[in-house]
Amino acid sequence: MKRLYLEFFFGVSGLFLLCVLAFAFAMRTLAPDYEGEVEIGYVSGVVSILDDVEAQRGQPVADNLLAGFAKRNGLTVTPLPWDDPALSVEMANKVRRLGTAYQSDNHYWVTFGDRARVYYLAPDESASIWQHAETKVAVMWLSFLFTFALYSALMIRLLARRFNQLERATLAFAEGDFHARASENPKDRLGRLNLRFNQMADKIGALIASHKQLSNAVAHELRTPIFRVQCQLDLLESSELSAQQQSYVAGINEDMDELEA
Amino acid sequence: MKRLYLEFFFGVSGLFLLCVLAFAFAMRTLAPDYEGEVEIGYVSGVVSILDDVEAQRGQPVADNLLAGFAKRNGLTVTPLPWDDPALSVEMANKVRRLGTAYQSDNHYWVTFGDRARVYYLAPDESASIWQHAETKVAVMWLSFLFTFALYSALMIRLLARRFNQLERATLAFAEGDFHARASENPKDRLGRLNLRFNQMADKIGALIASHKQLSNAVAHELRTPIFRVQCQLDLLESSELSAQQQSYVAGINEDMDELEA
């Protein structure tokens, strides 16, 4: 059952992983702007506030507030010139147009106020919030794997119960209990295997029974004529016979004894 | 196989759902503050900016900026007095202390600036962002269910191939091919079922062979003495016999013919 167990476990784990990857890919491919929009919602809301702050109180105050916001969210802020090689042309155009652009999970480009520079927000790996998030994802995957392992074990148990049931019937049949049959109850059935086993058991049982019957019948059929021959031989023996004839009768008698045995 | 398929499918789907629920519960229970902190990170960052805005330019400006932020994020803002029944005492204390409190997914309480009122942020159900998020979750669960359905179908196919293999051996055996055996190759095996079937086939095959051998042996053993008896009867018949003796010999001859048949 080890092989079956591994098939069950790796089957469900592998397919599930494929499903998650396909889902993530589909979401990014089919609704790429939307995905970015959702993830960047809060950031772009903050940028619109900072735009207002800069207009009233200047860029340094807004920069300070951005730094405070980033700190609270476990993000680092890196001010960069617009021609920084890390910022692609396409991405730069998007930031100019919208004020924010989504690079990847929790990595954003933003600009506001005088728009003299662009700011790169990225997770501060040492912040407990990201470590916690990483732990959470790891625990989640472990829970999934554990669930699939448990599931495989339960399914194997379920199958094993049926295998054992059919196995016992097979063993009993082999041991000579030709009335042994597998349960055809839906909850014990293994596809049509139980049905087929029972059909085979019926046929083989009938065949063996007919063999036995035949042997008995043959023995019985022989007994009557042998008995009659022996009676007539007795009568012949008690009649007048030449020595030659007596030797024939004695020979026949011997052979009849052999037949009877 | 329908029953097995349903067992596979509902087994994995049900356990997976249980796992997700248990995981969510554990996360909320074991790290309740943390969960809230992560979800409220951005909101509390915004609140700290608004505190600063209020200090410089007054509450109405800050309120306006909050409204703009909420709109961008598909949230509704409801200003409420501190004694509103929807705000529990515990929650109110938390908002007073931290400026923000996490009610449930995307539902927050915030206060800032003069702290005269508390604001309830909740998803604006008509905003496309939440409809998209709902669709995304629905599609994700459907993908999972589809994956599990596919998985169950694949596993059933895998098992069915083995069942069929063993079934064919059983049928062939039942049809009289006593040399039919199931494959004991690990990739075809169903637990110990194939082994047991083959052990049974060996025993039953041997039993039937011995029955046949016995029948043949019996027939052969009879033939020789019958032939000898017939020879001696011929000799007796050709010797001088009384009418009575001839009738005995004729009777014996008749019975021997019967035995030979």
Short mmCIF file of N, CA, C and O in Angstrom, two decimals, chain B residues 158-240:
data_model
loop_
_atom_site.label_atom_id
_atom_site.label_comp_id
_atom_site.label_asym_id
_atom_site.label_seq_id
_atom_site.Cartn_x
_atom_site.Cartn_y
_atom_site.Cartn_z
N LEU B 158 -6.35 5.44 -12.29
CA LEU B 158 -5.16 4.69 -11.88
C LEU B 158 -5.57 3.38 -11.20
O LEU B 158 -5.01 2.32 -11.46
N LEU B 159 -6.55 3.48 -10.30
CA LEU B 159 -7.03 2.29 -9.60
C LEU B 159 -7.77 1.37 -10.57
O LEU B 159 -7.59 0.15 -10.53
N ALA B 160 -8.60 1.99 -11.45
CA ALA B 160 -9.43 1.20 -12.36
C ALA B 160 -8.53 0.33 -13.26
O ALA B 160 -8.85 -0.83 -13.53
N ARG B 161 -7.39 0.90 -13.68
CA ARG B 161 -6.47 0.14 -14.52
C ARG B 161 -6.03 -1.14 -13.79
O ARG B 161 -5.97 -2.22 -14.36
N ARG B 162 -5.77 -0.99 -12.48
CA ARG B 162 -5.34 -2.16 -11.70
C ARG B 162 -6.50 -3.11 -11.46
O ARG B 162 -6.34 -4.32 -11.54
N PHE B 163 -7.66 -2.51 -11.15
CA PHE B 163 -8.83 -3.36 -10.94
C PHE B 163 -9.08 -4.20 -12.19
O PHE B 163 -9.30 -5.41 -12.11
N ASN B 164 -9.03 -3.52 -13.37
CA ASN B 164 -9.32 -4.21 -14.62
C ASN B 164 -8.33 -5.35 -14.86
O ASN B 164 -8.72 -6.41 -15.32
N GLN B 165 -7.08 -5.07 -14.53
CA GLN B 165 -6.04 -6.07 -14.74
C GLN B 165 -6.36 -7.32 -13.92
O GLN B 165 -6.32 -8.43 -14.42
N LEU B 166 -6.71 -7.10 -12.64
CA LEU B 166 -7.02 -8.23 -11.75
C LEU B 166 -8.33 -8.89 -12.17
O LEU B 166 -8.48 -10.11 -12.10
N GLU B 167 -9.26 -8.05 -12.64
CA GLU B 167 -10.56 -8.54 -13.09
C GLU B 167 -10.37 -9.48 -14.28
O GLU B 167 -11.02 -10.54 -14.34
N ARG B 168 -9.51 -9.08 -15.21
CA ARG B 168 -9.27 -9.91 -16.40
C ARG B 168 -8.72 -11.26 -15.99
O ARG B 168 -9.13 -12.30 -16.51
N ALA B 169 -7.76 -11.26 -15.04
CA ALA B 169 -7.18 -12.52 -14.58
C ALA B 169 -8.27 -13.38 -13.95
O ALA B 169 -8.33 -14.60 -14.20
N THR B 170 -9.16 -12.76 -13.16
CA THR B 170 -10.24 -13.49 -12.49
C THR B 170 -11.18 -14.11 -13.52
O THR B 170 -11.54 -15.30 -13.42
N LEU B 171 -11.55 -13.30 -14.53
CA LEU B 171 -12.45 -13.78 -15.57
C LEU B 171 -11.82 -14.95 -16.33
O LEU B 171 -12.47 -15.98 -16.56
N ALA B 172 -10.55 -14.78 -16.73
CA ALA B 172 -9.86 -15.82 -17.49
C ALA B 172 -9.83 -17.12 -16.67
O ALA B 172 -10.08 -18.21 -17.20
N PHE B 173 -9.55 -16.97 -15.38
CA PHE B 173 -9.49 -18.15 -14.50
C PHE B 173 -10.85 -18.83 -14.46
O PHE B 173 -10.96 -20.05 -14.55
N ALA B 174 -11.91 -17.98 -14.32
CA ALA B 174 -13.27 -18.52 -14.25
C ALA B 174 -13.62 -19.24 -15.55
O ALA B 174 -14.34 -20.25 -15.54
N GLU B 175 -13.09 -18.73 -16.68
CA GLU B 175 -13.41 -19.32 -17.99
C GLU B 175 -12.60 -20.59 -18.24
O GLU B 175 -12.70 -21.17 -19.32
N GLY B 176 -11.78 -21.00 -17.28
CA GLY B 176 -11.09 -22.27 -17.41
C GLY B 176 -9.61 -22.16 -17.74
O GLY B 176 -8.94 -23.17 -17.90
N ASP B 177 -9.10 -20.91 -17.86
CA ASP B 177 -7.66 -20.76 -18.09
C ASP B 177 -6.97 -20.78 -16.73
O ASP B 177 -6.74 -19.73 -16.13
N PHE B 178 -6.64 -21.99 -16.26
CA PHE B 178 -6.12 -22.11 -14.90
C PHE B 178 -4.66 -21.66 -14.78
O PHE B 178 -4.07 -21.73 -13.71
N HIS B 179 -4.11 -21.16 -15.90
CA HIS B 179 -2.77 -20.57 -15.82
C HIS B 179 -2.83 -19.05 -15.72
O HIS B 179 -1.80 -18.40 -15.62
N ALA B 180 -4.04 -18.49 -15.77
CA ALA B 180 -4.20 -17.03 -15.68
C ALA B 180 -3.73 -16.56 -14.31
O ALA B 180 -4.12 -17.12 -13.28
N ARG B 181 -2.86 -15.53 -14.29
CA ARG B 181 -2.37 -14.97 -13.02
C ARG B 181 -2.41 -13.44 -13.10
O ARG B 181 -2.34 -12.88 -14.20
N ALA B 182 -2.53 -12.81 -11.93
CA ALA B 182 -2.50 -11.34 -11.87
C ALA B 182 -1.05 -10.89 -11.81
O ALA B 182 -0.20 -11.60 -11.28
N SER B 183 -0.76 -9.70 -12.38
CA SER B 183 0.59 -9.17 -12.33
C SER B 183 0.95 -8.81 -10.89
O SER B 183 0.15 -8.24 -10.16
N GLU B 184 2.18 -9.16 -10.50
CA GLU B 184 2.63 -8.77 -9.15
C GLU B 184 3.63 -7.61 -9.24
O GLU B 184 4.30 -7.28 -8.27
N ASN B 185 3.68 -7.01 -10.40
CA ASN B 185 4.49 -5.81 -10.61
C ASN B 185 3.98 -4.70 -9.65
O ASN B 185 2.78 -4.48 -9.57
N PRO B 186 4.90 -4.02 -8.94
CA PRO B 186 4.43 -3.00 -7.97
C PRO B 186 3.46 -2.00 -8.58
O PRO B 186 2.55 -1.55 -7.91
N LYS B 187 3.64 -1.66 -9.87
CA LYS B 187 2.76 -0.62 -10.42
C LYS B 187 1.38 -1.16 -10.79
O LYS B 187 0.49 -0.37 -11.15
N ASP B 188 1.17 -2.48 -10.73
CA ASP B 188 -0.15 -3.05 -11.00
C ASP B 188 -0.81 -3.58 -9.73
O ASP B 188 -1.98 -3.97 -9.75
N ARG B 189 -0.05 -3.64 -8.63
CA ARG B 189 -0.51 -4.32 -7.43
C ARG B 189 -1.59 -3.54 -6.69
O ARG B 189 -1.54 -2.31 -6.62
N LEU B 190 -2.54 -4.24 -6.12
CA LEU B 190 -3.54 -3.64 -5.23
C LEU B 190 -3.30 -4.23 -3.85
O LEU B 190 -3.88 -5.27 -3.50
N GLY B 191 -2.44 -3.58 -3.07
CA GLY B 191 -2.10 -4.15 -1.78
C GLY B 191 -1.57 -5.57 -1.98
O GLY B 191 -0.77 -5.82 -2.87
N ARG B 192 -2.07 -6.51 -1.15
CA ARG B 192 -1.65 -7.90 -1.32
C ARG B 192 -2.66 -8.70 -2.13
O ARG B 192 -2.57 -9.92 -2.23
N LEU B 193 -3.65 -7.99 -2.70
CA LEU B 193 -4.73 -8.70 -3.40
C LEU B 193 -4.22 -9.57 -4.54
O LEU B 193 -4.63 -10.72 -4.67
N ASN B 194 -3.32 -9.00 -5.36
CA ASN B 194 -2.83 -9.75 -6.52
C ASN B 194 -2.09 -11.00 -6.07
O ASN B 194 -2.29 -12.09 -6.62
N LEU B 195 -1.26 -10.83 -5.03
CA LEU B 195 -0.52 -11.96 -4.48
C LEU B 195 -1.48 -13.04 -4.01
O LEU B 195 -1.33 -14.23 -4.32
N ARG B 196 -2.51 -12.61 -3.24
CA ARG B 196 -3.48 -13.56 -2.70
C ARG B 196 -4.23 -14.28 -3.81
O ARG B 196 -4.49 -15.47 -3.75
N PHE B 197 -4.60 -13.50 -4.84
CA PHE B 197 -5.31 -14.10 -5.96
C PHE B 197 -4.45 -15.18 -6.60
O PHE B 197 -4.92 -16.29 -6.89
N ASN B 198 -3.17 -14.87 -6.78
CA ASN B 198 -2.29 -15.83 -7.43
C ASN B 198 -2.08 -17.07 -6.55
O ASN B 198 -2.02 -18.20 -7.07
N GLN B 199 -1.99 -16.86 -5.24
CA GLN B 199 -1.86 -18.02 -4.33
C GLN B 199 -3.10 -18.90 -4.46
O GLN B 199 -3.01 -20.13 -4.54
N MET B 200 -4.27 -18.25 -4.50
CA MET B 200 -5.52 -19.00 -4.65
C MET B 200 -5.53 -19.74 -5.99
O MET B 200 -5.87 -20.92 -6.07
N ALA B 201 -5.10 -19.02 -7.07
CA ALA B 201 -5.09 -19.61 -8.41
C ALA B 201 -4.17 -20.84 -8.42
O ALA B 201 -4.52 -21.87 -9.01
N ASP B 202 -3.02 -20.73 -7.75
CA ASP B 202 -2.09 -21.87 -7.68
C ASP B 202 -2.78 -23.07 -7.04
O ASP B 202 -2.74 -24.19 -7.56
N LYS B 203 -3.41 -22.81 -5.89
CA LYS B 203 -4.03 -23.91 -5.13
C LYS B 203 -5.18 -24.54 -5.91
O LYS B 203 -5.27 -25.77 -6.02
N ILE B 204 -6.07 -23.67 -6.41
CA ILE B 204 -7.24 -24.17 -7.13
C ILE B 204 -6.81 -24.87 -8.41
O ILE B 204 -7.32 -25.95 -8.76
N GLY B 205 -5.82 -24.30 -9.10
CA GLY B 205 -5.31 -24.90 -10.33
C GLY B 205 -4.77 -26.30 -10.04
O GLY B 205 -5.07 -27.26 -10.78
N ALA B 206 -4.00 -26.40 -8.96
CA ALA B 206 -3.41 -27.69 -8.59
C ALA B 206 -4.51 -28.69 -8.24
O ALA B 206 -4.45 -29.87 -8.63
N LEU B 207 -5.53 -28.21 -7.53
CA LEU B 207 -6.64 -29.08 -7.12
C LEU B 207 -7.36 -29.65 -8.34
O LEU B 207 -7.60 -30.87 -8.43
N ILE B 208 -7.66 -28.76 -9.29
CA ILE B 208 -8.39 -29.19 -10.49
C ILE B 208 -7.53 -30.13 -11.32
O ILE B 208 -8.01 -31.15 -11.83
N ALA B 209 -6.23 -29.82 -11.41
CA ALA B 209 -5.31 -30.70 -12.15
C ALA B 209 -5.28 -32.08 -11.51
O ALA B 209 -5.30 -33.10 -12.21
N SER B 210 -5.25 -32.13 -10.18
CA SER B 210 -5.17 -33.44 -9.51
C SER B 210 -6.47 -34.22 -9.71
O SER B 210 -6.45 -35.44 -9.87
N HIS B 211 -7.60 -33.48 -9.73
CA HIS B 211 -8.88 -34.15 -10.01
C HIS B 211 -8.85 -34.82 -11.37
O HIS B 211 -9.24 -35.97 -11.52
N LYS B 212 -8.32 -34.09 -12.36
CA LYS B 212 -8.28 -34.61 -13.73
C LYS B 212 -7.35 -35.81 -13.82
O LYS B 212 -7.69 -36.83 -14.42
N GLN B 213 -6.19 -35.64 -13.16
CA GLN B 213 -5.19 -36.71 -13.17
C GLN B 213 -5.79 -37.97 -12.58
O GLN B 213 -5.62 -39.08 -13.10
N LEU B 214 -6.52 -37.81 -11.50
CA LEU B 214 -7.13 -38.93 -10.80
C LEU B 214 -8.10 -39.65 -11.73
O LEU B 214 -8.06 -40.89 -11.87
N SER B 215 -8.96 -38.85 -12.41
CA SER B 215 -9.93 -39.44 -13.33
C SER B 215 -9.23 -40.24 -14.41
O SER B 215 -9.61 -41.37 -14.72
N ASN B 216 -8.17 -39.64 -14.97
CA ASN B 216 -7.41 -40.33 -16.02
C ASN B 216 -6.79 -41.61 -15.48
O ASN B 216 -6.85 -42.65 -16.12
N ALA B 217 -6.22 -41.53 -14.29
CA ALA B 217 -5.55 -42.68 -13.69
C ALA B 217 -6.57 -43.80 -13.47
O ALA B 217 -6.30 -44.97 -13.78
N VAL B 218 -7.74 -43.41 -12.95
CA VAL B 218 -8.78 -44.42 -12.68
C VAL B 218 -9.16 -45.12 -13.99
O VAL B 218 -9.18 -46.35 -14.07
N ALA B 219 -9.41 -44.34 -15.05
CA ALA B 219 -9.81 -44.91 -16.33
C ALA B 219 -8.74 -45.88 -16.83
O ALA B 219 -9.04 -46.99 -17.30
N HIS B 220 -7.47 -45.45 -16.68
CA HIS B 220 -6.37 -46.28 -17.16
C HIS B 220 -6.26 -47.58 -16.36
O HIS B 220 -6.11 -48.66 -16.93
N GLU B 221 -6.38 -47.46 -15.05
CA GLU B 221 -6.23 -48.63 -14.16
C GLU B 221 -7.32 -49.67 -14.43
O GLU B 221 -7.11 -50.85 -14.22
N LEU B 222 -8.52 -49.18 -14.85
CA LEU B 222 -9.63 -50.11 -15.10
C LEU B 222 -9.40 -50.88 -16.40
O LEU B 222 -9.74 -52.07 -16.50
N ARG B 223 -8.82 -50.17 -17.39
CA ARG B 223 -8.75 -50.74 -18.74
C ARG B 223 -8.00 -52.08 -18.76
O ARG B 223 -8.45 -53.04 -19.38
N THR B 224 -6.88 -52.16 -18.09
CA THR B 224 -6.03 -53.37 -18.14
C THR B 224 -6.75 -54.62 -17.59
O THR B 224 -6.87 -55.61 -18.30
N PRO B 225 -7.26 -54.57 -16.36
CA PRO B 225 -7.93 -55.77 -15.85
C PRO B 225 -9.17 -56.15 -16.67
O PRO B 225 -9.41 -57.35 -16.89
N ILE B 226 -9.90 -55.11 -17.16
CA ILE B 226 -11.10 -55.43 -17.97
C ILE B 226 -10.68 -56.20 -19.22
O ILE B 226 -11.28 -57.21 -19.58
N PHE B 227 -9.58 -55.72 -19.83
CA PHE B 227 -9.10 -56.39 -21.04
C PHE B 227 -8.71 -57.85 -20.74
O PHE B 227 -9.08 -58.76 -21.47
N ARG B 228 -8.01 -58.02 -19.61
CA ARG B 228 -7.58 -59.39 -19.25
C ARG B 228 -8.79 -60.29 -19.01
O ARG B 228 -8.84 -61.44 -19.46
N VAL B 229 -9.81 -59.73 -18.29
CA VAL B 229 -11.01 -60.52 -18.01
C VAL B 229 -11.67 -60.92 -19.32
O VAL B 229 -12.05 -62.08 -19.51
N GLN B 230 -11.72 -59.97 -20.26
CA GLN B 230 -12.38 -60.26 -21.54
C GLN B 230 -11.65 -61.37 -22.31
O GLN B 230 -12.28 -62.24 -22.91
N CYS B 231 -10.32 -61.34 -22.28
CA CYS B 231 -9.53 -62.39 -22.94
C CYS B 231 -9.86 -63.77 -22.37
O CYS B 231 -10.11 -64.75 -23.10
N GLN B 232 -9.87 -63.79 -21.01
CA GLN B 232 -10.10 -65.08 -20.36
C GLN B 232 -11.52 -65.58 -20.61
O GLN B 232 -11.76 -66.79 -20.77
N LEU B 233 -12.46 -64.59 -20.69
CA LEU B 233 -13.85 -64.97 -21.00
C LEU B 233 -13.92 -65.58 -22.40
O LEU B 233 -14.60 -66.59 -22.61
N ASP B 234 -13.18 -64.97 -23.35
CA ASP B 234 -13.16 -65.51 -24.72
C ASP B 234 -12.69 -66.95 -24.71
O ASP B 234 -13.27 -67.83 -25.38
N LEU B 235 -11.61 -67.20 -23.93
CA LEU B 235 -11.05 -68.56 -23.85
C LEU B 235 -12.08 -69.52 -23.25
O LEU B 235 -12.28 -70.63 -23.72
N LEU B 236 -12.74 -69.06 -22.16
CA LEU B 236 -13.76 -69.87 -21.50
C LEU B 236 -14.87 -70.22 -22.49
O LEU B 236 -15.29 -71.38 -22.60
N GLU B 237 -15.30 -69.19 -23.25
CA GLU B 237 -16.41 -69.37 -24.19
C GLU B 237 -16.07 -70.41 -25.26
O GLU B 237 -16.91 -71.21 -25.66
N SER B 238 -14.78 -70.34 -25.68
CA SER B 238 -14.39 -71.28 -26.74
C SER B 238 -14.12 -72.68 -26.19
O SER B 238 -13.94 -73.63 -26.94
N SER B 239 -14.10 -72.86 -24.86
CA SER B 239 -13.96 -74.21 -24.27
C SER B 239 -15.34 -74.84 -24.16
O SER B 239 -16.36 -74.21 -24.47
N GLU B 240 -15.36 -76.16 -23.74
CA GLU B 240 -16.64 -76.87 -23.68
C GLU B 240 -17.40 -76.46 -22.43
O GLU B 240 -16.90 -76.60 -21.33
#
